[in-house]
Amino acid sequence: MIATAVLAAAACAAGLLTAGTGTVQAAARPGVPAPETAWTGVPAPETAPPGVPVPETSWTELSGLSETWSKASKALLEPMVAAAEGARGRPVDCRRAKCVALTFDDGPGRYTDALLRQLAAYRAQATFFVVGQNVAAYPGILRRTVAAGHEIGNHTWSHADLTRLSAAGVRAQLARADQMIKAVTGMVPRLVRPPYGAMNAAVRRQTSRPMVMWSVDTLDWLHRDSARVTRKAVKSVRPGSVILFHDIHPTTVRAMPQVLKALSKRGYKFVTVSRLFGGNPPRLVYSGAGPGVL
Ligand code: NI
């Protein structure tokens, strides 16, 4: 029965997100108030999104996707972000400190909350490149991520290979993810990371935002081995590294306490991608050798 209910919720979420009119379909469940305004202006993706993950959130949470609600989210989250920043004191200056940017792609997912707790234990800031569909499935997790002061980047709506899409298709993938992130957090991400790192000049022309690649690839998605992920991250890190992880794999999240501990011991400060570049990341971030290096 529980499985049926969850699947029904997933179907609702899918219906909500793929509604051709772009309006929120709120009539499906009795007793749930309709959002105040229709959610419009979100372009449909070029291809039908593949299976939307099973949401852990309630219909009520998903049905709040409106501009009104987006503003409320921002009003709620901004003081929390400021408090999180205040608690950490002065921002790290990566021209002096040994900084590393831990980046987590493809979430939010069911292991992200555990990761947030691990990061908090080390007062570590990270950057999450989220997939729009997964934001729709786990809006509460994204809000907690933002409230903890982490940075959010756009990783497209459905994890599309942008080099295979038309210019309009690329823009739609980014815009739809932006809209969802804004609806949930009240904020639009400043950074973009193309899925698979697949990018070309045509893709880059579709956004003026920094395209953030990485300098250390842990290959965590391939090996699914915590010890191996830890070894790779710790061995390859240099001041200014941008390390690529995926928080949708439990093996990665289980590796993080060791990664955080080992890098802390070596004097690394864990900062967001924007902080790594003094708040002003360049248009293309490869970051092999340090801040400011493309
Ligand atoms: Ni990805």
CSV table of C-alpha atoms and ligand atoms in Angstrom, one decimal:
chain,number,residue,atom,x,y,z
A,1,MET,CA,0.0,0.0,0.0
A,2,ILE,CA,2.8,2.4,0.9
A,3,ALA,CA,4.5,1.6,-2.4
A,4,THR,CA,1.2,2.4,-4.2
A,5,ALA,CA,0.9,5.7,-2.4
A,6,VAL,CA,4.4,6.7,-3.2
A,7,LEU,CA,3.9,5.8,-6.9
A,8,ALA,CA,0.7,7.8,-7.0
A,9,ALA,CA,2.6,10.7,-5.5
A,10,ALA,CA,5.3,10.3,-8.2
A,11,ALA,CA,2.6,10.2,-10.9
A,12,CYS,CA,1.2,13.5,-9.4
A,13,ALA,CA,4.6,15.0,-9.5
A,14,ALA,CA,5.2,13.9,-13.1
A,15,GLY,CA,1.8,15.3,-14.1
A,16,LEU,CA,2.5,18.5,-12.4
A,17,LEU,CA,5.8,18.9,-14.1
A,18,THR,CA,4.9,17.9,-17.6
A,19,ALA,CA,1.5,19.7,-17.7
A,20,GLY,CA,1.4,21.1,-21.3
A,21,THR,CA,0.0,24.4,-20.2
A,22,GLY,CA,2.6,24.9,-17.6
A,23,THR,CA,0.0,25.5,-15.0
A,24,VAL,CA,-0.2,23.7,-11.6
A,25,GLN,CA,-2.7,21.0,-11.5
A,26,ALA,CA,-4.0,21.2,-8.0
A,27,ALA,CA,-7.4,19.6,-8.3
A,28,ALA,CA,-6.2,16.0,-8.0
A,29,ARG,CA,-6.2,15.9,-4.3
A,30,PRO,CA,-9.0,17.0,-2.0
A,31,GLY,CA,-8.2,19.1,0.9
A,32,VAL,CA,-5.0,20.5,-0.5
A,33,PRO,CA,-5.3,24.3,-1.2
A,34,ALA,CA,-4.5,25.4,-4.7
A,35,PRO,CA,-1.5,27.7,-5.1
A,36,GLU,CA,-2.4,31.3,-5.3
A,37,THR,CA,-1.1,31.8,-8.7
A,38,ALA,CA,-0.6,29.5,-11.6
A,39,TRP,CA,3.0,28.5,-12.3
A,40,THR,CA,3.6,29.7,-15.9
A,41,GLY,CA,6.4,30.5,-18.2
A,42,VAL,CA,8.3,27.3,-17.9
A,43,PRO,CA,9.2,26.0,-21.3
A,44,ALA,CA,8.7,22.3,-21.9
A,45,PRO,CA,11.9,20.3,-22.3
A,46,GLU,CA,12.8,19.2,-25.8
A,47,THR,CA,12.3,15.6,-25.0
A,48,ALA,CA,10.0,14.0,-22.5
A,49,PRO,CA,11.9,13.7,-19.2
A,50,PRO,CA,12.9,10.2,-18.3
A,51,GLY,CA,11.4,8.7,-15.2
A,52,VAL,CA,11.0,11.3,-12.5
A,53,PRO,CA,12.4,10.0,-9.3
A,54,VAL,CA,10.0,9.0,-6.5
A,55,PRO,CA,9.5,12.0,-4.4
A,56,GLU,CA,9.8,11.9,-0.6
A,57,THR,CA,7.9,15.1,-0.3
A,58,SER,CA,4.2,15.6,0.1
A,59,TRP,CA,1.9,16.9,-2.6
A,60,THR,CA,1.4,20.0,-0.4
A,61,GLU,CA,5.0,20.9,-0.7
A,62,LEU,CA,5.1,20.4,-4.4
A,63,SER,CA,1.9,22.3,-5.0
A,64,GLY,CA,3.5,25.4,-3.6
A,65,LEU,CA,5.3,26.2,-6.9
A,66,SER,CA,4.2,29.7,-7.4
A,67,GLU,CA,5.8,33.1,-7.6
A,68,THR,CA,4.2,34.0,-4.3
A,69,TRP,CA,5.7,31.0,-2.7
A,70,SER,CA,9.0,31.6,-4.3
A,71,LYS,CA,9.2,35.1,-2.7
A,72,ALA,CA,8.2,33.5,0.7
A,73,SER,CA,11.0,31.0,0.3
A,74,LYS,CA,13.5,33.7,-0.4
A,75,ALA,CA,12.3,35.7,2.6
A,76,LEU,CA,12.6,32.6,4.8
A,77,LEU,CA,15.9,31.4,3.4
A,78,GLU,CA,17.9,34.6,3.2
A,79,PRO,CA,18.1,35.2,6.9
A,80,MET,CA,19.1,31.6,7.4
A,81,VAL,CA,21.9,31.9,4.8
A,82,ALA,CA,23.1,35.1,6.4
A,83,ALA,CA,23.1,33.4,9.8
A,84,ALA,CA,25.0,30.5,8.4
A,85,GLU,CA,27.6,32.9,7.0
A,86,GLY,CA,27.7,34.9,10.2
A,87,ALA,CA,28.4,31.8,12.2
A,88,ARG,CA,31.4,31.1,10.1
A,89,GLY,CA,32.9,34.5,10.7
A,90,ARG,CA,34.8,36.3,8.0
A,91,PRO,CA,34.8,34.7,4.6
A,92,VAL,CA,37.9,32.7,3.7
A,93,ASP,CA,40.3,34.6,1.4
A,94,CYS,CA,41.5,31.9,-1.0
A,95,ARG,CA,44.5,34.0,-2.1
A,96,ARG,CA,46.0,33.3,1.3
A,97,ALA,CA,44.3,30.1,2.5
A,98,LYS,CA,44.5,26.7,1.0
A,99,CYS,CA,41.1,26.3,-0.5
A,100,VAL,CA,39.3,23.5,-2.1
A,101,ALA,CA,35.8,23.5,-3.7
A,102,LEU,CA,33.9,20.2,-3.2
A,103,THR,CA,31.2,19.9,-5.8
A,104,PHE,CA,28.3,17.5,-5.8
A,105,ASP,CA,26.3,16.8,-9.0
A,106,ASP,CA,23.0,15.2,-10.0
A,107,GLY,CA,21.0,15.7,-6.7
A,108,PRO,CA,19.2,16.4,-4.6
A,109,GLY,CA,18.7,12.8,-3.6
A,110,ARG,CA,17.9,10.6,-0.7
A,111,TYR,CA,21.5,10.8,0.6
A,112,THR,CA,21.9,14.5,0.4
A,113,ASP,CA,20.7,15.2,4.0
A,114,ALA,CA,23.3,12.9,5.4
A,115,LEU,CA,25.9,14.7,3.4
A,116,LEU,CA,24.7,18.1,4.7
A,117,ARG,CA,25.2,16.8,8.3
A,118,GLN,CA,28.8,15.7,7.5
A,119,LEU,CA,29.6,19.0,5.9
A,120,ALA,CA,28.2,20.9,8.9
A,121,ALA,CA,30.4,18.9,11.2
A,122,TYR,CA,33.4,20.3,9.4
A,123,ARG,CA,31.9,23.7,8.8
A,124,ALA,CA,32.5,22.9,5.2
A,125,GLN,CA,30.8,24.8,2.4
A,126,ALA,CA,30.2,23.1,-0.9
A,127,THR,CA,28.5,23.6,-4.3
A,128,PHE,CA,25.6,21.5,-5.4
A,129,PHE,CA,24.9,21.3,-9.2
A,130,VAL,CA,21.3,20.2,-9.1
A,131,VAL,CA,19.1,18.6,-11.7
A,132,GLY,CA,15.7,20.4,-12.0
A,133,GLN,CA,13.7,17.2,-12.0
A,134,ASN,CA,15.3,16.2,-8.7
A,135,VAL,CA,14.7,19.6,-7.2
A,136,ALA,CA,11.0,19.0,-8.0
A,137,ALA,CA,11.2,15.6,-6.3
A,138,TYR,CA,13.1,16.8,-3.2
A,139,PRO,CA,12.4,20.5,-2.7
A,140,GLY,CA,12.8,20.3,1.1
A,141,ILE,CA,16.3,19.0,0.7
A,142,LEU,CA,17.3,21.9,-1.6
A,143,ARG,CA,15.9,24.4,0.8
A,144,ARG,CA,18.0,22.9,3.6
A,145,THR,CA,21.0,22.9,1.4
A,146,VAL,CA,20.6,26.6,0.7
A,147,ALA,CA,19.8,27.4,4.3
A,148,ALA,CA,23.1,25.8,5.4
A,149,GLY,CA,24.9,28.3,3.2
A,150,HIS,CA,25.9,26.1,0.3
A,151,GLU,CA,26.0,27.3,-3.2
A,152,ILE,CA,23.6,25.9,-5.9
A,153,GLY,CA,24.4,25.6,-9.5
A,154,ASN,CA,22.2,24.7,-12.5
A,155,HIS,CA,22.9,21.1,-13.9
A,156,THR,CA,20.0,21.3,-16.4
A,157,TRP,CA,16.4,20.1,-16.1
A,158,SER,CA,16.8,16.5,-17.0
A,159,HIS,CA,20.6,15.9,-17.2
A,160,ALA,CA,20.7,16.4,-20.9
A,161,ASP,CA,23.8,16.3,-23.1
A,162,LEU,CA,23.6,20.0,-24.1
A,163,THR,CA,25.8,19.5,-27.2
A,164,ARG,CA,23.1,17.4,-28.7
A,165,LEU,CA,20.4,20.0,-28.4
A,166,SER,CA,19.4,23.0,-30.5
A,167,ALA,CA,20.2,26.5,-29.1
A,168,ALA,CA,16.5,26.7,-28.0
A,169,GLY,CA,16.8,23.3,-26.4
A,170,VAL,CA,19.8,24.3,-24.4
A,171,ARG,CA,18.1,27.5,-23.2
A,172,ALA,CA,15.0,25.5,-22.2
A,173,GLN,CA,17.0,23.0,-20.2
A,174,LEU,CA,18.6,25.8,-18.3
A,175,ALA,CA,15.5,27.9,-18.0
A,176,ARG,CA,13.3,25.1,-16.7
A,177,ALA,CA,15.8,24.2,-14.0
A,178,ASP,CA,16.2,27.8,-13.1
A,179,GLN,CA,12.5,28.2,-12.7
A,180,MET,CA,12.2,25.2,-10.5
A,181,ILE,CA,15.1,26.2,-8.3
A,182,LYS,CA,13.7,29.7,-8.0
A,183,ALA,CA,10.2,28.3,-7.1
A,184,VAL,CA,11.8,26.3,-4.3
A,185,THR,CA,14.4,28.7,-3.0
A,186,GLY,CA,13.5,32.1,-4.3
A,187,MET,CA,16.9,32.3,-5.9
A,188,VAL,CA,18.4,31.7,-9.4
A,189,PRO,CA,21.7,30.0,-9.5
A,190,ARG,CA,24.8,31.9,-10.7
A,191,LEU,CA,26.7,28.9,-12.0
A,192,VAL,CA,26.1,26.3,-14.6
A,193,ARG,CA,27.7,22.9,-15.0
A,194,PRO,CA,26.9,21.0,-18.2
A,195,PRO,CA,26.0,17.3,-17.7
A,196,TYR,CA,28.9,15.0,-18.6
A,197,GLY,CA,31.0,18.1,-18.9
A,198,ALA,CA,29.7,18.2,-22.5
A,199,MET,CA,30.1,21.7,-23.8
A,200,ASN,CA,31.0,23.5,-27.0
A,201,ALA,CA,31.0,27.0,-28.3
A,202,ALA,CA,27.3,26.8,-29.3
A,203,VAL,CA,26.3,25.7,-25.8
A,204,ARG,CA,28.4,28.4,-24.2
A,205,ARG,CA,26.7,31.1,-26.3
A,206,GLN,CA,23.4,30.2,-24.6
A,207,THR,CA,24.3,31.6,-21.2
A,208,SER,CA,26.5,34.3,-19.8
A,209,ARG,CA,27.0,32.5,-16.5
A,210,PRO,CA,30.2,30.7,-15.6
A,211,MET,CA,30.4,27.1,-16.8
A,212,VAL,CA,32.1,25.2,-14.0
A,213,MET,CA,34.1,22.1,-14.8
A,214,TRP,CA,36.4,20.4,-12.4
A,215,SER,CA,40.1,19.6,-11.9
A,216,VAL,CA,39.7,16.4,-9.9
A,217,ASP,CA,37.3,13.7,-11.0
A,218,THR,CA,36.8,11.1,-8.3
A,219,LEU,CA,34.9,8.7,-10.8
A,220,ASP,CA,32.7,7.9,-7.8
A,221,TRP,CA,29.8,7.2,-10.2
A,222,LEU,CA,31.9,4.5,-11.9
A,223,HIS,CA,33.6,2.7,-9.0
A,224,ARG,CA,31.0,3.1,-6.2
A,225,ASP,CA,33.7,2.4,-3.7
A,226,SER,CA,34.1,4.7,-0.7
A,227,ALA,CA,37.8,4.0,0.0
A,228,ARG,CA,38.6,4.6,-3.7
A,229,VAL,CA,36.7,7.9,-3.7
A,230,THR,CA,38.6,9.0,-0.6
A,231,ARG,CA,42.0,8.0,-2.0
A,232,LYS,CA,41.4,9.8,-5.3
A,233,ALA,CA,40.2,13.0,-3.7
A,234,VAL,CA,43.0,13.1,-1.1
A,235,LYS,CA,45.8,12.2,-3.4
A,236,SER,CA,44.8,14.5,-6.2
A,237,VAL,CA,43.8,17.7,-4.3
A,238,ARG,CA,45.9,20.9,-4.8
A,239,PRO,CA,45.1,24.3,-3.5
A,240,GLY,CA,42.4,25.7,-5.7
A,241,SER,CA,41.1,22.3,-6.8
A,242,VAL,CA,37.5,21.8,-7.8
A,243,ILE,CA,36.6,18.2,-7.0
A,244,LEU,CA,33.8,16.4,-8.6
A,245,PHE,CA,31.5,14.1,-6.6
A,246,HIS,CA,27.9,12.8,-7.0
A,247,ASP,CA,25.7,12.9,-3.9
A,248,ILE,CA,23.2,10.4,-5.4
A,249,HIS,CA,25.6,7.6,-4.6
A,250,PRO,CA,25.6,6.3,-1.0
A,251,THR,CA,29.3,5.2,-1.4
A,252,THR,CA,30.2,8.8,-2.1
A,253,VAL,CA,28.4,10.1,0.9
A,254,ARG,CA,29.9,7.5,3.1
A,255,ALA,CA,33.4,8.5,1.9
A,256,MET,CA,32.9,12.2,2.9
A,257,PRO,CA,33.8,12.0,6.6
A,258,GLN,CA,37.2,10.6,5.7
A,259,VAL,CA,37.7,13.1,2.8
A,260,LEU,CA,36.8,16.0,5.1
A,261,LYS,CA,39.0,14.7,7.9
A,262,ALA,CA,42.0,14.1,5.7
A,263,LEU,CA,41.8,17.4,3.8
A,264,SER,CA,41.2,19.3,7.1
A,265,LYS,CA,44.3,17.8,8.5
A,266,ARG,CA,46.3,19.1,5.6
A,267,GLY,CA,45.0,22.6,6.2
A,268,TYR,CA,42.3,22.9,3.5
A,269,LYS,CA,39.4,25.2,3.8
A,270,PHE,CA,36.2,24.0,2.1
A,271,VAL,CA,34.6,26.8,0.1
A,272,THR,CA,32.0,27.3,-2.6
A,273,VAL,CA,33.1,27.7,-6.2
A,274,SER,CA,32.2,31.4,-6.1
A,275,ARG,CA,34.3,31.8,-2.9
A,276,LEU,CA,37.2,30.0,-4.5
A,277,PHE,CA,37.3,32.8,-7.1
A,278,GLY,CA,36.8,35.6,-4.6
A,279,GLY,CA,33.1,35.9,-5.4
A,280,ASN,CA,33.6,36.4,-9.1
A,281,PRO,CA,34.2,33.2,-11.0
A,282,PRO,CA,35.4,33.4,-14.6
A,283,ARG,CA,33.2,32.4,-17.5
A,284,LEU,CA,34.9,29.0,-17.7
A,285,VAL,CA,36.2,27.3,-14.7
A,286,TYR,CA,38.6,24.4,-15.1
A,287,SER,CA,40.6,25.3,-12.0
A,288,GLY,CA,43.6,23.0,-12.4
A,289,ALA,CA,46.3,25.0,-10.6
A,290,GLY,CA,44.6,27.5,-8.4
A,291,PRO,CA,42.1,30.4,-8.2
A,292,GLY,CA,42.0,32.5,-11.3
A,293,VAL,CA,43.4,29.8,-13.5
A,294,LEU,CA,41.0,28.8,-16.2
B,1,NI,NI,25.8,15.1,-13.8
